[in-house]
Amino acid sequence: MVHPHEPEFLQAHNELLSTLNDSSLFEKHPEYKKVIPVVSIPERIIQFRVTWEDDNGELHVNNGYRVQFNSALGPYKGGLRLHPSVNLSILKFLGFEQIFKNALTGLPMGGGKGGSDFNPKGRSDNEIRRFCVAFMRQLSRYIGQFTDVPAGDIGTGGREIGYMFGAYKQMQNQWEGVLTGKGLSWGGSLIRPEATGYGVIYYVEKMIEKATNGKESFQGKRVAISGSGNVAQYAALKAIELGATVISLSDSQGTIINQRGISAEQIYAIQEAKVQFKSLKDIIQSYEAFTTQSTKCEYLPGERPWVHVGAIDIALPCATQNEVSGDEAKALVAAGCKYLAEGSNMGSTQEAIDIFEAERKSASSIGSAIWYAPGKAANCGGVAVSGLEMAQNSQRESWTREEVDQKLKDIMVNCFDNCYKTSLEYSTEKNTGALPSLVMGANIAGFVKVADAMKDQGDWW
């Protein structure tokens, strides 16, 4: 049952179902309709209270959750989000998307998500440690390397993962790869922080290559990026490395824009400052990398970048869900944007997706309109490297940066090829001049893989 009072989950569910209905999947395989009501309900939802003390000895109580959505392909896998906005609807939407995202990586991982409405901003290390220990005291009985392997997410970085891992190890009296995103000296994988951002760029590389028949690349492209966390930072750095000009970054308070291009040095300054939870406004006013006349950025308080960036080639939403509205989608189309790939989960509203898809369908020739890639495909690089971390933990090995990066790139290339070919197979569109729908391809490819595994295991028949 899909509840109307869970809007984020309802949006994710309806987005999947609408693309399946618009394809020839149910016409060719009507039996797959049976799995929709089964896969739409989590296998298990765990909800608990988290009680902890601040530095003044005052007691606080937060809500904790773990949505173990689907284990057909492997242990539940998905992040732990620590943010005041966390509720069951958001975690169900994220867990539902995670099922099919994990399927698209080709790795043996199920889908899940969890977290708490705890806000780590402004809290001391000791307060965060107390919260993490209290959180893991409740969660530890429900997770394990063969059951459920959580990861980091918004608000849950290396510090938080470290505190949670230490608490789990003490409570269970065993060392196992129960969390991913660990420190490099105790089981973590190289390039895990970079993985989601790098993966988005590798996916878009294939989009550009396919749309231009190999004639173009990132070289010379103008790229608008939202967000300024790990995903946005590393997507920007990789885009710059490949010869692109990054025009924008943003946070919850506003946007910075530099039409000449934000430099790698400035992104490193943002990385340093973000550890201290500094805002972009504070960073560009106080860090030397932003204070000369040639490096100054325009700051737009309370704004997202999409209607302000001017002419661009590529848009990468890398902040949070529903960060590209219908009006902003129209602005991106008018700005000549040719590729939009989500580094965030469900980064575009349904209205925005409909606009992108309508533009793509009406294209008079390949590459003449915007081509949209959904988060469940474009940003699966993060969970892919989490899966590679699980493999290294199981084998008691540590792979080199080059090995992990090449495996990540191979996964993203295979993911794109799978989405592209699946869309061609099940498309009902008549306009052969348009590129295939990557959102349809991603949804069908992920759904079919999970549905087949569920059927083999007797979850539906």
Tab-separated table of C-alpha atoms in Angstrom:
chain	number	residue	atom	x	y	z
A	1	MET	CA	0.000	0.000	0.000
A	2	VAL	CA	1.271	3.471	-0.945
A	3	HIS	CA	0.097	6.110	1.525
A	4	PRO	CA	-0.907	9.595	0.305
A	5	HIS	CA	0.523	11.141	3.487
A	6	GLU	CA	4.020	10.050	2.369
A	7	PRO	CA	4.549	12.487	-0.542
A	8	GLU	CA	8.208	11.751	-1.263
A	9	PHE	CA	7.621	8.007	-1.360
A	10	LEU	CA	4.468	8.474	-3.420
A	11	GLN	CA	6.420	10.553	-5.952
A	12	ALA	CA	9.175	7.941	-6.285
A	13	HIS	CA	6.654	5.116	-6.577
A	14	ASN	CA	4.537	6.884	-9.200
A	15	GLU	CA	7.604	7.923	-11.198
A	16	LEU	CA	8.686	4.284	-11.500
A	17	LEU	CA	5.184	3.032	-12.302
A	18	SER	CA	4.503	5.710	-14.913
A	19	THR	CA	7.585	4.802	-16.944
A	20	LEU	CA	6.802	1.086	-16.717
A	21	ASN	CA	3.255	1.784	-17.928
A	22	ASP	CA	4.512	3.979	-20.791
A	23	SER	CA	6.778	1.204	-22.055
A	24	SER	CA	5.954	-2.124	-23.678
A	25	LEU	CA	7.111	-4.075	-20.586
A	26	PHE	CA	3.656	-5.109	-19.361
A	27	GLU	CA	2.509	-5.804	-22.915
A	28	LYS	CA	5.407	-8.192	-23.464
A	29	HIS	CA	5.463	-9.534	-19.900
A	30	PRO	CA	2.089	-8.933	-18.188
A	31	GLU	CA	3.140	-11.127	-15.259
A	32	TYR	CA	5.399	-8.339	-13.996
A	33	LYS	CA	2.322	-6.363	-12.907
A	34	LYS	CA	1.978	-8.828	-10.041
A	35	VAL	CA	5.217	-7.703	-8.429
A	36	ILE	CA	4.311	-3.989	-8.139
A	37	PRO	CA	2.311	-4.244	-4.875
A	38	VAL	CA	4.935	-6.612	-3.415
A	39	VAL	CA	8.046	-4.560	-4.193
A	40	SER	CA	6.293	-1.362	-3.049
A	41	ILE	CA	6.149	-2.453	0.605
A	42	PRO	CA	9.347	-2.705	2.698
A	43	GLU	CA	10.235	-6.118	4.035
A	44	ARG	CA	10.781	-4.511	7.421
A	45	ILE	CA	10.678	-1.055	9.031
A	46	ILE	CA	12.516	-0.521	12.305
A	47	GLN	CA	11.712	2.616	14.293
A	48	PHE	CA	13.250	3.452	17.648
A	49	ARG	CA	14.053	6.283	20.039
A	50	VAL	CA	17.594	7.604	20.469
A	51	THR	CA	18.301	9.141	23.896
A	52	TRP	CA	21.536	11.041	24.463
A	53	GLU	CA	23.051	13.822	26.593
A	54	ASP	CA	24.568	17.082	25.395
A	55	ASP	CA	27.678	18.659	26.926
A	56	ASN	CA	25.555	20.409	29.552
A	57	GLY	CA	24.021	17.140	30.724
A	58	GLU	CA	20.649	17.935	29.138
A	59	LEU	CA	18.697	14.950	27.807
A	60	HIS	CA	17.639	14.810	24.143
A	61	VAL	CA	15.421	12.306	22.334
A	62	ASN	CA	15.461	11.761	18.573
A	63	ASN	CA	13.664	9.406	16.223
A	64	GLY	CA	15.750	6.643	14.640
A	65	TYR	CA	14.788	4.556	11.606
A	66	ARG	CA	15.964	1.761	9.351
A	67	VAL	CA	13.866	0.831	6.317
A	68	GLN	CA	14.970	-2.621	5.124
A	69	PHE	CA	13.176	-2.483	1.802
A	70	ASN	CA	14.296	-5.406	-0.350
A	71	SER	CA	16.908	-8.145	0.015
A	72	ALA	CA	16.295	-10.106	-3.198
A	73	LEU	CA	19.750	-9.313	-4.620
A	74	GLY	CA	21.783	-9.250	-1.409
A	75	PRO	CA	22.044	-7.663	2.065
A	76	TYR	CA	20.146	-4.412	2.518
A	77	LYS	CA	22.435	-1.552	1.465
A	78	GLY	CA	21.902	2.177	1.816
A	79	GLY	CA	22.954	5.198	3.810
A	80	LEU	CA	22.128	6.631	7.211
A	81	ARG	CA	20.920	10.241	6.931
A	82	LEU	CA	21.239	12.595	9.920
A	83	HIS	CA	19.171	15.698	9.238
A	84	PRO	CA	16.200	17.477	10.880
A	85	SER	CA	14.055	16.765	7.789
A	86	VAL	CA	14.338	12.980	8.139
A	87	ASN	CA	11.005	11.197	8.353
A	88	LEU	CA	9.584	7.865	7.245
A	89	SER	CA	8.339	9.139	3.884
A	90	ILE	CA	11.789	10.432	2.891
A	91	LEU	CA	13.499	7.243	4.037
A	92	LYS	CA	10.980	5.044	2.210
A	93	PHE	CA	11.489	7.047	-0.980
A	94	LEU	CA	15.274	6.771	-0.624
A	95	GLY	CA	15.099	3.067	0.193
A	96	PHE	CA	12.758	2.394	-2.748
A	97	GLU	CA	15.118	4.198	-5.147
A	98	GLN	CA	18.047	2.339	-3.572
A	99	ILE	CA	16.611	-1.051	-4.543
A	100	PHE	CA	16.829	-0.313	-8.249
A	101	LYS	CA	19.960	1.829	-8.036
A	102	ASN	CA	21.826	-1.043	-6.384
A	103	ALA	CA	20.490	-3.442	-9.014
A	104	LEU	CA	21.931	-1.212	-11.764
A	105	THR	CA	25.453	-1.484	-10.302
A	106	GLY	CA	25.473	-5.224	-11.042
A	107	LEU	CA	26.712	-5.917	-7.502
A	108	PRO	CA	24.920	-8.257	-5.025
A	109	MET	CA	23.181	-5.644	-2.869
A	110	GLY	CA	19.591	-5.159	-1.737
A	111	GLY	CA	18.047	-1.792	-0.931
A	112	GLY	CA	17.515	0.020	2.349
A	113	LYS	CA	17.851	3.406	4.025
A	114	GLY	CA	17.888	4.791	7.533
A	115	GLY	CA	18.799	7.670	9.767
A	116	SER	CA	17.499	10.112	12.335
A	117	ASP	CA	16.104	13.629	12.687
A	118	PHE	CA	19.231	14.477	14.723
A	119	ASN	CA	21.076	17.572	13.467
A	120	PRO	CA	24.892	17.293	13.772
A	121	LYS	CA	25.455	20.947	12.844
A	122	GLY	CA	26.676	22.969	15.802
A	123	ARG	CA	27.252	19.888	17.947
A	124	SER	CA	30.598	19.080	19.532
A	125	ASP	CA	32.518	15.902	18.723
A	126	ASN	CA	31.547	14.511	22.130
A	127	GLU	CA	27.859	15.201	21.549
A	128	ILE	CA	27.991	13.541	18.146
A	129	ARG	CA	29.833	10.556	19.634
A	130	ARG	CA	27.182	10.163	22.354
A	131	PHE	CA	24.423	10.319	19.784
A	132	CYS	CA	26.132	7.783	17.483
A	133	VAL	CA	26.690	5.326	20.345
A	134	ALA	CA	23.043	5.663	21.441
A	135	PHE	CA	21.854	5.280	17.832
A	136	MET	CA	23.954	2.157	17.283
A	137	ARG	CA	22.813	0.693	20.610
A	138	GLN	CA	19.360	0.412	19.046
A	139	LEU	CA	20.368	-0.411	15.464
A	140	SER	CA	23.145	-2.959	16.080
A	141	ARG	CA	20.807	-5.913	16.627
A	142	TYR	CA	19.296	-5.516	13.141
A	143	ILE	CA	22.408	-5.132	10.948
A	144	GLY	CA	25.447	-7.197	9.974
A	145	GLN	CA	27.688	-7.973	7.014
A	146	PHE	CA	25.266	-10.625	5.690
A	147	THR	CA	22.072	-8.821	6.736
A	148	ASP	CA	22.233	-5.050	6.334
A	149	VAL	CA	25.266	-2.867	5.617
A	150	PRO	CA	24.541	0.855	6.157
A	151	ALA	CA	26.705	3.670	4.790
A	152	GLY	CA	27.110	7.407	5.158
A	153	ASP	CA	24.725	10.005	3.759
A	154	ILE	CA	23.815	13.632	4.450
A	155	GLY	CA	25.102	14.460	7.937
A	156	THR	CA	26.902	11.127	8.252
A	157	GLY	CA	30.540	11.401	7.245
A	158	GLY	CA	33.733	9.646	8.249
A	159	ARG	CA	33.572	10.892	11.849
A	160	GLU	CA	30.043	9.588	12.398
A	161	ILE	CA	30.763	6.264	10.666
A	162	GLY	CA	33.814	5.856	12.897
A	163	TYR	CA	31.845	6.404	16.096
A	164	MET	CA	29.085	4.041	14.933
A	165	PHE	CA	31.540	1.345	13.873
A	166	GLY	CA	33.378	1.505	17.189
A	167	ALA	CA	30.086	1.210	19.084
A	168	TYR	CA	28.961	-1.757	16.955
A	169	LYS	CA	32.290	-3.542	17.442
A	170	GLN	CA	32.070	-3.181	21.206
A	171	MET	CA	28.432	-4.297	21.351
A	172	GLN	CA	28.797	-7.301	19.043
A	173	ASN	CA	32.383	-8.235	20.033
A	174	GLN	CA	33.449	-8.755	16.436
A	175	TRP	CA	35.125	-6.858	13.604
A	176	GLU	CA	33.153	-7.077	10.388
A	177	GLY	CA	32.420	-4.883	7.391
A	178	VAL	CA	29.050	-3.825	8.790
A	179	LEU	CA	29.383	-0.176	7.703
A	180	THR	CA	30.917	1.347	4.596
A	181	GLY	CA	32.663	4.696	4.353
A	182	LYS	CA	35.156	3.627	7.026
A	183	GLY	CA	38.587	5.177	7.545
A	184	LEU	CA	41.293	3.988	5.132
A	185	SER	CA	43.432	2.554	7.947
A	186	TRP	CA	40.614	0.345	9.258
A	187	GLY	CA	38.743	-1.144	6.327
A	188	GLY	CA	37.669	1.760	4.150
A	189	SER	CA	38.107	1.894	0.395
A	190	LEU	CA	40.102	4.416	-1.574
A	191	ILE	CA	38.032	6.980	-3.557
A	192	ARG	CA	34.864	6.256	-1.563
A	193	PRO	CA	34.376	9.991	-0.802
A	194	GLU	CA	34.887	10.803	-4.490
A	195	ALA	CA	32.822	7.948	-5.880
A	196	THR	CA	29.375	9.495	-6.359
A	197	GLY	CA	30.754	12.681	-7.930
A	198	TYR	CA	33.200	10.817	-10.146
A	199	GLY	CA	30.500	8.331	-11.121
A	200	VAL	CA	28.129	11.081	-12.297
A	201	ILE	CA	30.874	12.445	-14.550
A	202	TYR	CA	31.679	8.995	-15.962
A	203	TYR	CA	27.990	8.481	-16.741
A	204	VAL	CA	27.687	11.869	-18.478
A	205	GLU	CA	30.864	11.108	-20.431
A	206	LYS	CA	29.021	8.174	-21.995
A	207	MET	CA	25.957	10.339	-22.664
A	208	ILE	CA	28.086	12.882	-24.539
A	209	GLU	CA	29.919	10.168	-26.425
A	210	LYS	CA	26.688	8.472	-27.499
A	211	ALA	CA	24.865	11.692	-28.418
A	212	THR	CA	27.734	13.029	-30.530
A	213	ASN	CA	28.954	9.725	-31.942
A	214	GLY	CA	32.239	10.167	-30.095
A	215	LYS	CA	32.945	13.623	-31.534
A	216	GLU	CA	32.652	15.561	-28.253
A	217	SER	CA	33.723	15.208	-24.630
A	218	PHE	CA	33.733	17.318	-21.449
A	219	GLN	CA	36.428	19.487	-23.005
A	220	GLY	CA	35.131	23.042	-23.322
A	221	LYS	CA	31.714	22.316	-21.803
A	222	ARG	CA	30.080	24.736	-19.355
A	223	VAL	CA	28.740	22.892	-16.315
A	224	ALA	CA	26.251	24.121	-13.675
A	225	ILE	CA	26.349	22.191	-10.387
A	226	SER	CA	24.159	22.530	-7.297
A	227	GLY	CA	25.264	21.508	-3.830
A	228	SER	CA	28.708	21.869	-2.261
A	229	GLY	CA	29.103	18.607	-0.344
A	230	ASN	CA	31.111	15.551	-1.367
A	231	VAL	CA	29.100	14.785	-4.498
A	232	ALA	CA	29.207	18.336	-5.873
A	233	GLN	CA	32.860	18.860	-4.913
A	234	TYR	CA	34.187	15.753	-6.630
A	235	ALA	CA	31.909	16.069	-9.656
A	236	ALA	CA	33.283	19.602	-10.089
A	237	LEU	CA	36.901	18.522	-9.650
A	238	LYS	CA	36.567	15.674	-12.156
A	239	ALA	CA	34.762	17.932	-14.664
A	240	ILE	CA	37.565	20.514	-14.367
A	241	GLU	CA	40.148	17.751	-14.790
A	242	LEU	CA	38.414	16.754	-18.051
A	243	GLY	CA	38.535	20.304	-19.398
A	244	ALA	CA	35.121	21.681	-18.446
A	245	THR	CA	34.280	25.050	-16.868
A	246	VAL	CA	32.240	24.784	-13.657
A	247	ILE	CA	29.945	27.799	-13.312
A	248	SER	CA	28.120	27.271	-10.000
A	249	LEU	CA	27.879	25.598	-6.598
A	250	SER	CA	25.248	26.073	-3.891
A	251	ASP	CA	24.154	25.260	-0.363
A	252	SER	CA	20.915	25.581	1.609
A	253	GLN	CA	21.437	29.348	2.001
A	254	GLY	CA	22.340	30.396	-1.537
A	255	THR	CA	24.370	29.989	-4.729
A	256	ILE	CA	27.773	31.100	-5.943
A	257	ILE	CA	28.339	31.767	-9.644
A	258	ASN	CA	31.499	32.556	-11.568
A	259	GLN	CA	31.045	32.773	-15.332
A	260	ARG	CA	34.826	32.510	-15.791
A	261	GLY	CA	34.788	29.243	-13.893
A	262	ILE	CA	35.184	28.119	-10.280
A	263	SER	CA	38.750	26.824	-9.854
A	264	ALA	CA	39.990	23.578	-8.322
A	265	GLU	CA	41.787	25.687	-5.682
A	266	GLN	CA	38.451	27.235	-4.666
A	267	ILE	CA	36.810	23.813	-4.412
A	268	TYR	CA	39.621	22.619	-2.136
A	269	ALA	CA	38.983	25.668	0.050
A	270	ILE	CA	35.290	24.740	0.210
A	271	GLN	CA	36.229	21.184	1.196
A	272	GLU	CA	38.341	22.489	4.077
A	273	ALA	CA	35.645	24.889	5.268
A	274	LYS	CA	32.725	22.481	4.969
A	275	VAL	CA	34.279	20.231	7.609
A	276	GLN	CA	33.583	23.129	9.996
A	277	PHE	CA	30.018	23.525	8.616
A	278	LYS	CA	30.789	26.950	7.134
A	279	SER	CA	28.333	28.358	4.585
A	280	LEU	CA	29.334	29.315	1.061
A	281	LYS	CA	28.619	32.944	1.920
A	282	ASP	CA	31.154	32.832	4.779
A	283	ILE	CA	33.672	30.934	2.656
A	284	ILE	CA	33.757	33.357	-0.264
A	285	GLN	CA	34.072	36.320	2.126
A	286	SER	CA	36.905	34.939	4.245
A	287	TYR	CA	39.007	32.487	2.218
A	288	GLU	CA	41.906	33.873	0.209
A	289	ALA	CA	41.035	31.727	-2.831
A	290	PHE	CA	37.927	33.894	-3.349
A	291	THR	CA	39.130	37.375	-2.441
A	292	THR	CA	41.060	38.622	-5.493
A	293	GLN	CA	39.274	40.451	-8.285
A	294	SER	CA	39.768	37.585	-10.746
A	295	THR	CA	38.541	34.890	-8.339
A	296	LYS	CA	35.497	36.640	-6.865
A	297	CYS	CA	32.189	34.787	-7.144
A	298	GLU	CA	28.730	36.320	-7.284
A	299	TYR	CA	26.623	35.248	-4.300
A	300	LEU	CA	22.856	34.885	-4.666
A	301	PRO	CA	21.193	34.461	-1.240
A	302	GLY	CA	18.275	32.037	-1.058
A	303	GLU	CA	18.632	31.002	-4.705
A	304	ARG	CA	19.340	27.803	-6.599
A	305	PRO	CA	21.605	28.124	-9.641
A	306	TRP	CA	19.405	26.967	-12.524
A	307	VAL	CA	17.780	30.226	-13.634
A	308	HIS	CA	20.937	32.299	-13.050
A	309	VAL	CA	23.767	30.426	-14.790
A	310	GLY	CA	23.146	31.589	-18.358
A	311	ALA	CA	24.188	29.459	-21.324
A	312	ILE	CA	25.401	26.017	-20.213
A	313	ASP	CA	25.902	22.562	-21.711
A	314	ILE	CA	25.494	20.323	-18.646
A	315	ALA	CA	23.484	20.561	-15.408
A	316	LEU	CA	24.287	18.362	-12.409
A	317	PRO	CA	21.858	18.635	-9.457
A	318	CYS	CA	23.956	17.339	-6.530
A	319	ALA	CA	22.203	18.715	-3.429
A	320	THR	CA	18.920	17.061	-2.407
A	321	GLN	CA	15.554	15.855	-3.696
A	322	ASN	CA	13.233	17.993	-5.846
A	323	GLU	CA	15.824	20.718	-6.404
A	324	VAL	CA	14.883	21.312	-10.057
A	325	SER	CA	11.313	22.584	-10.476
A	326	GLY	CA	9.238	22.796	-13.640
A	327	ASP	CA	10.058	26.471	-14.141
A	328	GLU	CA	13.745	25.784	-13.562
A	329	ALA	CA	13.606	22.934	-16.073
A	330	LYS	CA	12.214	25.359	-18.671
A	331	ALA	CA	15.019	27.796	-17.864
A	332	LEU	CA	17.639	25.081	-18.392
A	333	VAL	CA	16.119	24.123	-21.736
A	334	ALA	CA	16.088	27.812	-22.764
A	335	ALA	CA	19.753	28.106	-21.682
A	336	GLY	CA	20.699	25.424	-24.200
A	337	CYS	CA	21.479	22.703	-21.653
A	338	LYS	CA	22.008	19.403	-23.495
A	339	TYR	CA	22.612	16.986	-20.611
A	340	LEU	CA	21.156	16.801	-17.098
A	341	ALA	CA	22.272	14.028	-14.750
A	342	GLU	CA	21.222	13.789	-11.103
A	343	GLY	CA	23.970	13.493	-8.525
A	344	SER	CA	21.246	13.756	-5.877
A	345	ASN	CA	18.397	11.297	-5.357
A	346	MET	CA	15.200	12.324	-7.184
A	347	GLY	CA	16.806	15.678	-7.862
A	348	SER	CA	14.081	16.789	-10.287
A	349	THR	CA	10.366	17.148	-9.645
A	350	GLN	CA	7.988	15.104	-11.773
A	351	GLU	CA	7.017	18.288	-13.608
A	352	ALA	CA	10.664	18.910	-14.474
A	353	ILE	CA	11.153	15.322	-15.671
A	354	ASP	CA	8.058	15.618	-17.857
A	355	ILE	CA	9.514	18.765	-19.455
A	356	PHE	CA	12.880	17.126	-20.091
A	357	GLU	CA	11.252	14.043	-21.578
A	358	ALA	CA	8.880	16.071	-23.759
A	359	GLU	CA	11.828	18.076	-25.118
A	360	ARG	CA	13.755	14.876	-25.812
A	361	LYS	CA	10.806	13.205	-27.591
A	362	SER	CA	10.184	16.215	-29.818
A	363	ALA	CA	13.822	16.547	-30.897
A	364	SER	CA	14.231	16.833	-34.651
A	365	SER	CA	17.614	15.107	-34.522
A	366	ILE	CA	19.867	13.278	-32.083
A	367	GLY	CA	21.471	15.705	-29.652
A	368	SER	CA	19.196	18.646	-30.471
A	369	ALA	CA	17.402	18.652	-27.087
A	370	ILE	CA	18.137	18.001	-23.416
A	371	TRP	CA	18.890	14.404	-22.367
A	372	TYR	CA	17.938	13.523	-18.791
A	373	ALA	CA	19.577	10.845	-16.586
A	374	PRO	CA	17.873	9.913	-13.285
A	375	GLY	CA	19.712	9.631	-9.985
A	376	LYS	CA	19.167	5.894	-9.617
A	377	ALA	CA	21.492	5.452	-12.608
A	378	ALA	CA	23.719	8.525	-12.717
A	379	ASN	CA	24.618	8.611	-9.010
A	380	CYS	CA	24.975	4.876	-8.358
A	381	GLY	CA	28.770	5.243	-8.209
A	382	GLY	CA	28.705	5.927	-4.476
A	383	VAL	CA	26.949	2.725	-3.546
A	384	ALA	CA	29.006	0.872	-6.159
A	385	VAL	CA	32.222	1.714	-4.319
A	386	SER	CA	30.483	0.870	-1.042
A	387	GLY	CA	29.916	-2.562	-2.588
A	388	LEU	CA	33.587	-2.705	-3.540
A	389	GLU	CA	34.462	-1.817	0.071
A	390	MET	CA	32.312	-4.730	1.242
A	391	ALA	CA	34.198	-7.041	-1.136
A	392	GLN	CA	37.588	-5.824	0.113
A	393	ASN	CA	36.480	-6.338	3.737
A	394	SER	CA	35.293	-9.881	2.989
A	395	GLN	CA	38.581	-10.743	1.262
A	396	ARG	CA	40.727	-8.883	3.832
A	397	GLU	CA	42.268	-6.950	0.948
A	398	SER	CA	42.891	-3.317	0.069
A	399	TRP	CA	42.848	-2.316	-3.603
A	400	THR	CA	44.804	0.584	-5.058
A	401	ARG	CA	43.194	3.883	-6.013
A	402	GLU	CA	43.667	3.026	-9.683
A	403	GLU	CA	42.010	-0.379	-9.289
A	404	VAL	CA	38.962	1.038	-7.514
A	405	ASP	CA	38.644	3.955	-9.951
A	406	GLN	CA	38.762	1.624	-12.949
A	407	LYS	CA	36.161	-0.694	-11.403
A	408	LEU	CA	33.952	2.346	-10.697
A	409	LYS	CA	34.289	3.573	-14.284
A	410	ASP	CA	33.482	0.094	-15.635
A	411	ILE	CA	30.357	-0.067	-13.445
A	412	MET	CA	29.146	3.358	-14.626
A	413	VAL	CA	29.786	2.509	-18.295
A	414	ASN	CA	27.926	-0.793	-17.922
A	415	CYS	CA	25.085	0.985	-16.126
A	416	PHE	CA	24.726	3.487	-18.971
A	417	ASP	CA	24.843	0.757	-21.621
A	418	ASN	CA	22.195	-1.232	-19.719
A	419	CYS	CA	19.874	1.796	-19.435
A	420	TYR	CA	20.377	2.709	-23.102
A	421	LYS	CA	19.795	-0.787	-24.498
A	422	THR	CA	16.828	-1.511	-22.196
A	423	SER	CA	15.129	1.706	-23.269
A	424	LEU	CA	15.532	0.789	-26.931
A	425	GLU	CA	14.087	-2.670	-26.250
A	426	TYR	CA	10.934	-1.481	-24.479
A	427	SER	CA	10.305	1.954	-25.991
A	428	THR	CA	6.980	2.648	-27.695
A	429	GLU	CA	8.099	6.010	-29.113
A	430	LYS	CA	7.728	6.705	-32.821
A	431	ASN	CA	10.280	9.522	-33.190
A	432	THR	CA	13.468	7.763	-34.287
A	433	GLY	CA	15.313	11.082	-34.347
A	434	ALA	CA	15.281	11.293	-30.549
A	435	LEU	CA	17.666	9.662	-28.125
A	436	PRO	CA	16.092	6.914	-25.965
A	437	SER	CA	14.703	7.654	-22.518
A	438	LEU	CA	17.341	6.915	-19.892
A	439	VAL	CA	14.796	7.218	-17.092
A	440	MET	CA	12.675	4.510	-18.726
A	441	GLY	CA	15.736	2.347	-19.318
A	442	ALA	CA	16.984	2.719	-15.738
A	443	ASN	CA	13.588	1.966	-14.213
A	444	ILE	CA	12.911	-1.099	-16.339
A	445	ALA	CA	16.427	-2.543	-16.095
A	446	GLY	CA	16.515	-2.219	-12.302
A	447	PHE	CA	12.924	-3.360	-11.834
A	448	VAL	CA	13.221	-6.480	-14.010
A	449	LYS	CA	16.421	-7.631	-12.303
A	450	VAL	CA	14.855	-7.306	-8.845
A	451	ALA	CA	11.513	-8.793	-9.935
A	452	ASP	CA	13.177	-11.865	-11.451
A	453	ALA	CA	15.176	-12.495	-8.274
A	454	MET	CA	12.038	-12.085	-6.140
A	455	LYS	CA	10.137	-14.560	-8.323
A	456	ASP	CA	12.940	-17.126	-8.143
A	457	GLN	CA	12.846	-16.815	-4.337
A	458	GLY	CA	9.043	-17.235	-4.162
A	459	ASP	CA	8.127	-13.652	-3.229
A	460	TRP	CA	5.589	-13.634	-6.095
A	461	TRP	CA	4.452	-16.144	-8.684
